């Protein structure tokens, strides 16, 4: 994959493309400027400004209409997947090779993902044995940009008690990530879920792990699949 240079701050442009990709979800729906401003922690006016630049660059990275929101162009999608591949390979490398704690890999990868060369990307991929998933359980896009869709649902959707397998955990909240990890709530773990109330869950990973009481807000960060 080639690194594309655009006539604007590449690092910040990359973060917009990643955010549109993440918020659009598997169906790649249009994303509102407000949702983007929230996710990126910037003023709505800055969002509009950047989206206009991305939409009018020589190779447009997004399709943008202020009333209908934004979605990625083919070039934007390619670039977002390339950065996502860097990010997830770096997280895996930091975790498995350098021994970073799980809650620290995301911030470090956020910094490094914009700058690694294609050679470095290839070397860590080979060193890691061409991993399919990062330590949070998320699919690492292939070099071709292909990424298989994961079939899982958020824990917050579970209405009834039961046994599940942890599919993936969001990397956005490091405090929550550390807490989940300490209670054995990690990708691949079998989980007994008790819906205590509308607002509260109790998770048991078994073994040496203590049960964890988790509010609805935290339960949205954990994705599960049926027990296999
Ligand atoms: Zn991350």
GROMACS .gro file of C-alpha atoms and ligand atoms in nm:
model
  229
    1UNK     CA    1   0.000   0.000   0.000
    2UNK     CA    2   0.125   0.346  -0.076
    3UNK     CA    3   0.123   0.629   0.173
    4UNK     CA    4  -0.084   0.908   0.029
    5UNK     CA    5   0.021   1.266   0.091
    6UNK     CA    6  -0.258   1.519   0.080
    7UNK     CA    7  -0.232   1.892   0.080
    8UNK     CA    8  -0.330   1.922   0.445
    9UNK     CA    9  -0.207   1.792   0.777
   10UNK     CA   10  -0.191   1.421   0.704
   11UNK     CA   11  -0.207   1.304   1.063
   12UNK     CA   12  -0.519   1.500   1.138
   13UNK     CA   13  -0.678   1.404   0.803
   14UNK     CA   14  -0.609   1.038   0.882
   15UNK     CA   15  -0.787   1.073   1.215
   16UNK     CA   16  -1.096   1.210   1.041
   17UNK     CA   17  -1.099   0.923   0.792
   18UNK     CA   18  -1.062   0.670   1.075
   19UNK     CA   19  -1.342   0.835   1.273
   20UNK     CA   20  -1.581   0.835   0.972
   21UNK     CA   21  -1.499   0.469   0.916
   22UNK     CA   22  -1.558   0.377   1.282
   23UNK     CA   23  -1.882   0.576   1.319
   24UNK     CA   24  -2.023   0.457   0.986
   25UNK     CA   25  -2.020   0.100   1.114
   26UNK     CA   26  -2.029  -0.215   0.902
   27UNK     CA   27  -2.299  -0.070   0.673
   28UNK     CA   28  -2.086   0.240   0.612
   29UNK     CA   29  -2.372   0.474   0.683
   30UNK     CA   30  -2.340   0.850   0.650
   31UNK     CA   31  -2.198   1.018   0.959
   32UNK     CA   32  -2.311   1.355   1.094
   33UNK     CA   33  -2.065   1.638   1.166
   34UNK     CA   34  -2.191   1.647   1.525
   35UNK     CA   35  -2.103   1.282   1.580
   36UNK     CA   36  -1.760   1.345   1.433
   37UNK     CA   37  -1.704   1.653   1.650
   38UNK     CA   38  -1.795   1.444   1.958
   39UNK     CA   39  -1.567   1.158   1.868
   40UNK     CA   40  -1.270   1.378   1.780
   41UNK     CA   41  -1.324   1.627   2.061
   42UNK     CA   42  -1.315   1.928   1.829
   43UNK     CA   43  -1.549   2.218   1.748
   44UNK     CA   44  -1.819   2.158   1.482
   45UNK     CA   45  -1.675   2.445   1.274
   46UNK     CA   46  -1.336   2.270   1.253
   47UNK     CA   47  -1.512   1.953   1.140
   48UNK     CA   48  -1.691   2.134   0.856
   49UNK     CA   49  -1.367   2.296   0.751
   50UNK     CA   50  -1.173   1.969   0.739
   51UNK     CA   51  -1.453   1.779   0.564
   52UNK     CA   52  -1.462   2.042   0.290
   53UNK     CA   53  -1.086   2.003   0.241
   54UNK     CA   54  -1.112   1.625   0.231
   55UNK     CA   55  -1.400   1.643  -0.018
   56UNK     CA   56  -1.222   1.882  -0.254
   57UNK     CA   57  -0.865   1.747  -0.248
   58UNK     CA   58  -0.734   1.629  -0.593
   59UNK     CA   59  -0.833   1.277  -0.500
   60UNK     CA   60  -1.143   1.329  -0.283
   61UNK     CA   61  -1.133   1.127   0.039
   62UNK     CA   62  -1.496   1.183   0.140
   63UNK     CA   63  -1.834   1.264  -0.007
   64UNK     CA   64  -1.974   1.547   0.200
   65UNK     CA   65  -2.304   1.734   0.202
   66UNK     CA   66  -2.362   1.942   0.513
   67UNK     CA   67  -2.723   1.830   0.558
   68UNK     CA   68  -2.673   1.463   0.480
   69UNK     CA   69  -2.341   1.411   0.654
   70UNK     CA   70  -2.028   1.244   0.527
   71UNK     CA   71  -1.910   0.911   0.397
   72UNK     CA   72  -1.577   0.785   0.270
   73UNK     CA   73  -1.490   0.775  -0.100
   74UNK     CA   74  -1.309   0.465  -0.228
   75UNK     CA   75  -0.975   0.643  -0.172
   76UNK     CA   76  -1.080   0.750   0.178
   77UNK     CA   77  -1.183   0.399   0.266
   78UNK     CA   78  -0.850   0.260   0.141
   79UNK     CA   79  -0.658   0.510   0.348
   80UNK     CA   80  -0.871   0.449   0.661
   81UNK     CA   81  -0.813   0.074   0.631
   82UNK     CA   82  -0.441   0.125   0.584
   83UNK     CA   83  -0.418   0.333   0.901
   84UNK     CA   84  -0.636   0.081   1.083
   85UNK     CA   85  -0.399  -0.194   0.973
   86UNK     CA   86  -0.101   0.004   1.105
   87UNK     CA   87  -0.285   0.072   1.429
   88UNK     CA   88  -0.387  -0.286   1.496
   89UNK     CA   89  -0.052  -0.436   1.396
   90UNK     CA   90   0.123  -0.185   1.622
   91UNK     CA   91  -0.109  -0.269   1.912
   92UNK     CA   92  -0.036  -0.639   1.865
   93UNK     CA   93   0.338  -0.573   1.845
   94UNK     CA   94   0.340  -0.351   2.154
   95UNK     CA   95   0.139  -0.606   2.349
   96UNK     CA   96   0.300  -0.931   2.239
   97UNK     CA   97   0.659  -0.835   2.169
   98UNK     CA   98   0.723  -0.531   2.387
   99UNK     CA   99   0.504  -0.641   2.681
  100UNK     CA  100   0.297  -0.323   2.708
  101UNK     CA  101  -0.007  -0.348   2.939
  102UNK     CA  102  -0.326  -0.388   2.737
  103UNK     CA  103  -0.462  -0.047   2.841
  104UNK     CA  104  -0.152   0.135   2.712
  105UNK     CA  105  -0.122  -0.002   2.359
  106UNK     CA  106  -0.394   0.214   2.204
  107UNK     CA  107  -0.249   0.555   2.287
  108UNK     CA  108   0.097   0.449   2.174
  109UNK     CA  109  -0.041   0.308   1.847
  110UNK     CA  110  -0.239   0.630   1.789
  111UNK     CA  111   0.090   0.819   1.783
  112UNK     CA  112   0.289   0.573   1.572
  113UNK     CA  113   0.030   0.465   1.313
  114UNK     CA  114   0.074   0.773   1.090
  115UNK     CA  115   0.448   0.741   1.057
  116UNK     CA  116   0.557   0.380   1.008
  117UNK     CA  117   0.696   0.284   0.668
  118UNK     CA  118   0.558   0.005   0.451
  119UNK     CA  119   0.875  -0.188   0.527
  120UNK     CA  120   0.825  -0.159   0.902
  121UNK     CA  121   0.462  -0.264   0.862
  122UNK     CA  122   0.571  -0.575   0.668
  123UNK     CA  123   0.841  -0.661   0.923
  124UNK     CA  124   0.613  -0.650   1.226
  125UNK     CA  125   0.343  -0.843   1.038
  126UNK     CA  126   0.597  -1.117   0.960
  127UNK     CA  127   0.745  -1.111   1.312
  128UNK     CA  128   0.399  -1.159   1.461
  129UNK     CA  129   0.316  -1.448   1.225
  130UNK     CA  130   0.064  -1.245   1.023
  131UNK     CA  131  -0.197  -1.210   1.295
  132UNK     CA  132  -0.567  -1.187   1.207
  133UNK     CA  133  -0.674  -1.011   1.529
  134UNK     CA  134  -0.532  -0.744   1.756
  135UNK     CA  135  -0.520  -0.786   2.137
  136UNK     CA  136  -0.865  -0.622   2.170
  137UNK     CA  137  -1.014  -0.890   1.945
  138UNK     CA  138  -1.055  -0.664   1.640
  139UNK     CA  139  -0.984  -0.787   1.285
  140UNK     CA  140  -0.662  -0.657   1.134
  141UNK     CA  141  -0.731  -0.550   0.774
  142UNK     CA  142  -0.524  -0.741   0.516
  143UNK     CA  143  -0.261  -0.561   0.308
  144UNK     CA  144  -0.513  -0.563   0.021
  145UNK     CA  145  -0.753  -0.366   0.242
  146UNK     CA  146  -0.989  -0.661   0.287
  147UNK     CA  147  -1.134  -0.704   0.632
  148UNK     CA  148  -1.380  -0.974   0.729
  149UNK     CA  149  -1.693  -0.859   0.912
  150UNK     CA  150  -1.720  -0.973   1.271
  151UNK     CA  151  -2.052  -1.110   1.384
  152UNK     CA  152  -2.093  -1.008   1.743
  153UNK     CA  153  -2.323  -0.788   1.943
  154UNK     CA  154  -2.275  -0.547   2.230
  155UNK     CA  155  -2.314  -0.692   2.578
  156UNK     CA  156  -2.550  -0.402   2.654
  157UNK     CA  157  -2.807  -0.568   2.419
  158UNK     CA  158  -2.830  -0.885   2.631
  159UNK     CA  159  -3.170  -0.911   2.799
  160UNK     CA  160  -3.132  -1.252   2.959
  161UNK     CA  161  -2.865  -1.423   3.165
  162UNK     CA  162  -2.642  -1.670   2.984
  163UNK     CA  163  -2.303  -1.798   2.877
  164UNK     CA  164  -2.115  -1.613   2.604
  165UNK     CA  165  -1.769  -1.573   2.455
  166UNK     CA  166  -1.602  -1.232   2.456
  167UNK     CA  167  -1.551  -1.132   2.093
  168UNK     CA  168  -1.382  -0.793   2.128
  169UNK     CA  169  -1.341  -0.499   2.361
  170UNK     CA  170  -1.334  -0.133   2.265
  171UNK     CA  171  -0.992   0.030   2.295
  172UNK     CA  172  -1.135   0.377   2.360
  173UNK     CA  173  -1.147   0.379   2.743
  174UNK     CA  174  -0.819   0.269   2.900
  175UNK     CA  175  -0.950   0.276   3.259
  176UNK     CA  176  -1.237   0.043   3.170
  177UNK     CA  177  -1.005  -0.176   2.963
  178UNK     CA  178  -0.772  -0.225   3.259
  179UNK     CA  179  -1.063  -0.311   3.486
  180UNK     CA  180  -1.212  -0.561   3.241
  181UNK     CA  181  -0.871  -0.723   3.196
  182UNK     CA  182  -0.823  -0.757   3.572
  183UNK     CA  183  -1.151  -0.951   3.587
  184UNK     CA  184  -1.061  -1.184   3.300
  185UNK     CA  185  -1.293  -1.014   3.051
  186UNK     CA  186  -1.063  -1.053   2.749
  187UNK     CA  187  -1.117  -1.164   2.386
  188UNK     CA  188  -1.191  -1.537   2.368
  189UNK     CA  189  -1.284  -1.567   2.738
  190UNK     CA  190  -1.601  -1.754   2.832
  191UNK     CA  191  -1.830  -1.532   3.028
  192UNK     CA  192  -2.129  -1.591   3.249
  193UNK     CA  193  -2.353  -1.286   3.221
  194UNK     CA  194  -2.615  -1.193   3.477
  195UNK     CA  195  -2.845  -0.904   3.395
  196UNK     CA  196  -2.892  -0.760   3.743
  197UNK     CA  197  -3.121  -0.475   3.633
  198UNK     CA  198  -3.177  -0.242   3.336
  199UNK     CA  199  -2.865  -0.055   3.440
  200UNK     CA  200  -2.636  -0.324   3.578
  201UNK     CA  201  -2.462  -0.645   3.469
  202UNK     CA  202  -2.255  -0.898   3.661
  203UNK     CA  203  -1.982  -1.073   3.460
  204UNK     CA  204  -1.805  -1.390   3.571
  205UNK     CA  205  -1.505  -1.511   3.371
  206UNK     CA  206  -1.451  -1.795   3.619
  207UNK     CA  207  -1.123  -1.943   3.740
  208UNK     CA  208  -0.926  -1.708   3.960
  209UNK     CA  209  -1.119  -1.401   3.848
  210UNK     CA  210  -1.358  -1.213   4.075
  211UNK     CA  211  -1.703  -1.125   3.935
  212UNK     CA  212  -1.734  -0.778   3.792
  213UNK     CA  213  -2.033  -0.550   3.831
  214UNK     CA  214  -2.061  -0.336   3.520
  215UNK     CA  215  -2.298  -0.047   3.442
  216UNK     CA  216  -2.485  -0.032   3.110
  217UNK     CA  217  -2.245   0.237   2.983
  218UNK     CA  218  -1.947   0.004   3.026
  219UNK     CA  219  -2.134  -0.293   2.878
  220UNK     CA  220  -2.142  -0.115   2.541
  221UNK     CA  221  -1.763  -0.152   2.520
  222UNK     CA  222  -1.776  -0.534   2.529
  223UNK     CA  223  -1.891  -0.734   2.225
  224UNK     CA  224  -1.991  -1.094   2.267
  225UNK     CA  225  -2.084  -1.395   2.055
  226UNK     CA  226  -2.267  -1.717   2.140
  227UNK     CA  227  -2.080  -1.975   2.345
  228UNK     CA  228  -1.919  -2.221   2.101
  229LIG    ZN1  229  -0.649   0.101   1.944
   0.00000   0.00000   0.00000
